[in-house]
Coordinates of C-alpha atoms in Angstrom, one line a residue:
X1 CA 17.6 2.7 -26.3
X2 CA 16.1 6.0 -27.7
X3 CA 14.2 7.5 -24.7
X4 CA 13.5 10.9 -26.3
X5 CA 9.8 10.3 -27.0
X6 CA 9.3 9.2 -23.4
X7 CA 11.2 12.2 -22.1
X8 CA 8.8 14.5 -24.0
X9 CA 6.0 12.9 -22.1
X10 CA 7.7 13.3 -18.7
X11 CA 5.0 15.5 -17.2
X12 CA 2.3 13.0 -18.2
X13 CA 4.2 10.4 -16.3
X14 CA 4.9 12.6 -13.2
X15 CA 3.4 16.1 -13.0
X16 CA 6.1 16.9 -10.4
X17 CA 9.0 15.7 -12.6
X18 CA 10.9 19.0 -12.3
X19 CA 11.0 18.6 -8.5
X20 CA 13.5 15.8 -8.8
X21 CA 11.7 12.7 -10.0
X22 CA 14.2 10.0 -11.0
X23 CA 13.7 7.2 -13.5
X24 CA 15.9 4.5 -14.9
X25 CA 15.7 3.4 -18.6
X26 CA 13.1 0.7 -18.0
X27 CA 10.9 3.0 -15.9
X28 CA 10.6 5.5 -18.7
X29 CA 8.5 3.1 -20.8
X30 CA 6.9 1.0 -18.0
X31 CA 5.6 3.6 -15.6
X32 CA 1.8 4.3 -15.7
X33 CA 0.9 7.9 -16.7
X34 CA 0.0 9.8 -13.6
X35 CA -3.6 10.6 -14.6
X36 CA -4.3 6.9 -15.4
X37 CA -2.6 5.9 -12.1
X38 CA -4.8 8.3 -10.2
X39 CA -7.9 7.1 -12.0
X40 CA -7.1 3.5 -11.0
X41 CA -6.2 4.4 -7.5
X42 CA -9.6 6.1 -7.0
X43 CA -11.2 2.6 -7.0
X44 CA -8.8 1.3 -4.4
X45 CA -10.2 3.2 -1.4
X46 CA -9.1 0.7 1.2
X47 CA -6.9 0.0 4.2
X48 CA -4.2 -2.1 2.6
X49 CA -3.3 -2.4 -1.1
X50 CA -0.5 -4.4 -2.5
X51 CA 1.3 -2.9 -5.6
X52 CA 3.0 -6.1 -6.6
X53 CA 5.3 -4.6 -9.3
X54 CA 6.0 -1.2 -8.0
X55 CA 8.7 -0.1 -10.4
X56 CA 9.7 3.5 -9.9
X57 CA 6.5 4.2 -7.9
X58 CA 4.0 5.7 -10.3
X59 CA 1.1 3.7 -9.1
X60 CA 2.3 3.4 -5.6
X61 CA 2.3 7.2 -5.2
X62 CA -1.4 7.4 -6.3
X63 CA -2.5 4.5 -4.1
X64 CA -1.0 6.3 -1.1
X65 CA -3.4 9.1 -1.8
X66 CA -6.5 6.8 -1.6
X67 CA -5.5 4.0 0.8
X68 CA -4.3 4.0 4.3
X69 CA -1.3 1.7 3.7
X70 CA 0.5 0.6 0.5
X71 CA 2.8 -2.4 0.3
X72 CA 5.1 -1.7 -2.7
X73 CA 7.0 -4.7 -3.9
X74 CA 9.9 -4.5 -6.4
X75 CA 12.6 -7.1 -7.1
X76 CA 15.1 -4.6 -8.4
X77 CA 16.9 -2.8 -5.5
X78 CA 17.9 0.3 -7.5
X79 CA 14.4 0.7 -8.9
X80 CA 12.9 0.3 -5.4
X81 CA 15.2 3.1 -4.3
X82 CA 13.8 5.2 -7.1
X83 CA 10.2 4.5 -5.9
X84 CA 11.2 5.5 -2.4
X85 CA 12.7 8.7 -3.7
X86 CA 9.8 9.6 -5.9
X87 CA 7.3 8.9 -3.1
X88 CA 9.2 11.4 -0.9
X89 CA 8.8 14.1 -3.6
X90 CA 5.0 13.5 -3.5
X91 CA 5.2 13.4 0.4
X92 CA 3.4 10.1 0.6
X93 CA 6.4 7.9 1.8
X94 CA 5.0 7.5 5.3
X95 CA 2.0 5.6 3.9
X96 CA 4.1 3.1 2.0
X97 CA 6.0 0.0 3.0
X98 CA 8.7 -0.6 0.5
X99 CA 9.6 -4.3 0.1
X100 CA 12.5 -5.7 -1.9
X101 CA 11.8 -9.2 -3.3
X102 CA 9.7 -11.4 -5.6
X103 CA 6.1 -10.3 -5.6
X104 CA 4.6 -13.7 -5.2
X105 CA 7.0 -14.8 -2.5
X106 CA 6.3 -11.6 -0.5
X107 CA 2.5 -11.8 -1.0
X108 CA 2.2 -15.1 0.9
X109 CA 2.9 -13.2 4.1
X110 CA 0.0 -10.8 3.3
X111 CA -2.8 -13.4 3.3
X112 CA -5.6 -12.1 5.3
X113 CA -4.1 -8.6 5.4
X114 CA -4.4 -7.2 1.9
X115 CA -7.7 -5.7 0.8
X116 CA -6.7 -5.5 -2.8
X117 CA -3.8 -6.2 -5.2
X118 CA -2.7 -4.2 -8.2
X119 CA -0.7 -5.9 -10.9
X120 CA 1.5 -4.1 -13.5
X121 CA 3.8 -6.9 -14.6
X122 CA 6.6 -6.5 -17.1
X123 CA 5.4 -6.5 -20.7
X124 CA 8.7 -7.3 -22.3
X125 CA 10.1 -3.9 -23.0
X126 CA 9.1 -1.1 -25.4
X127 CA 8.8 -3.4 -28.4
X128 CA 5.3 -4.5 -27.1
X129 CA 4.0 -1.2 -28.6
X130 CA 5.1 -2.3 -32.1
X131 CA 3.1 -5.5 -31.9
X132 CA -0.4 -5.5 -33.5
X133 CA -1.6 -8.0 -30.9
X134 CA -0.1 -8.5 -27.5
X135 CA 0.0 -12.2 -26.4
X136 CA -1.1 -12.5 -22.8
X137 CA 0.5 -15.9 -22.5
X138 CA 3.9 -14.6 -23.6
X139 CA 4.4 -12.1 -20.8
X140 CA 7.7 -12.7 -19.1
X141 CA 8.8 -13.8 -16.5
X142 CA 5.1 -14.2 -15.5
X143 CA 2.2 -14.8 -17.8
X144 CA -1.1 -12.9 -17.2
X145 CA -2.7 -16.2 -16.1
X146 CA -0.1 -16.8 -13.5
X147 CA -0.1 -13.3 -11.9
X148 CA -3.9 -13.0 -11.8
X149 CA -4.4 -16.5 -10.4
X150 CA -1.8 -16.0 -7.7
X151 CA -3.2 -12.6 -6.7
X152 CA -6.7 -14.0 -6.5
X153 CA -5.5 -16.5 -3.9
X154 CA -4.8 -13.5 -1.7
X155 CA -8.0 -11.5 -2.3
X156 CA -10.9 -11.4 -4.9
X157 CA -10.2 -7.7 -5.4
X158 CA -7.5 -7.5 -8.1
X159 CA -6.7 -5.3 -11.0
X160 CA -4.2 -5.9 -13.8
X161 CA -2.8 -3.3 -16.2
X162 CA -2.3 -4.6 -19.8
X163 CA -0.9 -3.2 -23.0
X164 CA -3.2 -1.3 -25.3
X165 CA -2.7 -3.9 -28.0
X166 CA -4.5 -6.6 -26.0
X167 CA -7.9 -7.2 -27.6
X168 CA -11.0 -7.5 -25.5
X169 CA -11.8 -10.9 -27.2
X170 CA -8.4 -12.2 -26.0
X171 CA -9.0 -10.9 -22.5
X172 CA -12.4 -12.5 -22.2
X173 CA -11.2 -15.7 -23.6
X174 CA -8.3 -15.7 -21.2
X175 CA -10.6 -15.2 -18.3
X176 CA -13.1 -17.8 -19.3
X177 CA -10.7 -20.6 -20.3
X178 CA -7.8 -20.0 -18.0
X179 CA -8.8 -18.2 -14.8
X180 CA -11.1 -20.8 -13.3
X181 CA -10.7 -19.2 -9.8
X182 CA -11.6 -15.7 -11.1
X183 CA -14.6 -13.9 -9.6
X184 CA -17.8 -14.1 -11.6
X185 CA -17.7 -10.4 -12.4
X186 CA -15.0 -8.5 -14.1
X187 CA -14.7 -5.2 -16.0
X188 CA -12.4 -4.3 -18.9
X189 CA -11.6 -0.6 -19.0
X190 CA -9.8 1.2 -21.8
X191 CA -7.6 4.0 -20.5
X192 CA -7.1 7.1 -22.7
X193 CA -5.1 10.3 -22.4
X194 CA -7.0 12.7 -24.7
X195 CA -7.8 10.6 -27.8
X196 CA -5.0 8.2 -27.4
X197 CA -5.4 4.7 -25.9
X198 CA -2.6 4.1 -23.5
X199 CA -3.4 1.0 -21.4
X200 CA -6.2 -1.4 -20.5
X201 CA -7.1 -2.3 -17.0
X202 CA -9.0 -5.4 -16.0
X203 CA -10.8 -5.3 -12.6
X204 CA -12.0 -8.2 -10.5
X205 CA -14.2 -8.6 -7.5
X206 CA -15.7 -5.4 -5.9
X207 CA -13.2 -3.3 -7.9
X208 CA -15.1 -4.3 -11.1
X209 CA -18.4 -3.0 -9.7
X210 CA -16.7 0.2 -8.5
X211 CA -18.2 -0.4 -5.0
X212 CA -14.9 -0.8 -3.1
X213 CA -15.5 1.8 -0.4

């Protein structure tokens, strides 16, 4: 895999990259750029937030700056170790509980505890960027419907990060037809770095109204 283009963006991914940030191959193309991760985290000013697909810790680190406690779940042990290492570089590791396991098995134990859940599920590798239209139902191993529905069982305050090639029409149709247990309100936000669209975030519950304080 050619990671050169991702390497040139390393400071957008982690501003403190030169201090020893570590990434594996998958993390290079799946980590949320730091400014976007911080922007999202600003809405999650709460006691307990669950980062259900923590990866190498990009979002986890920013949540630890705005929330009292972060539960970072990752099913890959080596990647979880990367998240722990990277959190220590940003000196936020004491605010994070790192959990190895399947996100939805682990979340069952957090019912009544978590104030909000953040979802950044696998998109299927870097090839997603070459697709003109990303199919929400084709996400593997979990579809967008599955991850959102399961998270909403835990709390109405949920956000999911989606590829930039997901159309708003597809998102709205997905919510209307498939997410019968979704809150009445939602917000679709397009995340840019400069003039370039990078990701899309869909917020539910109080997160959508930006009143989660």
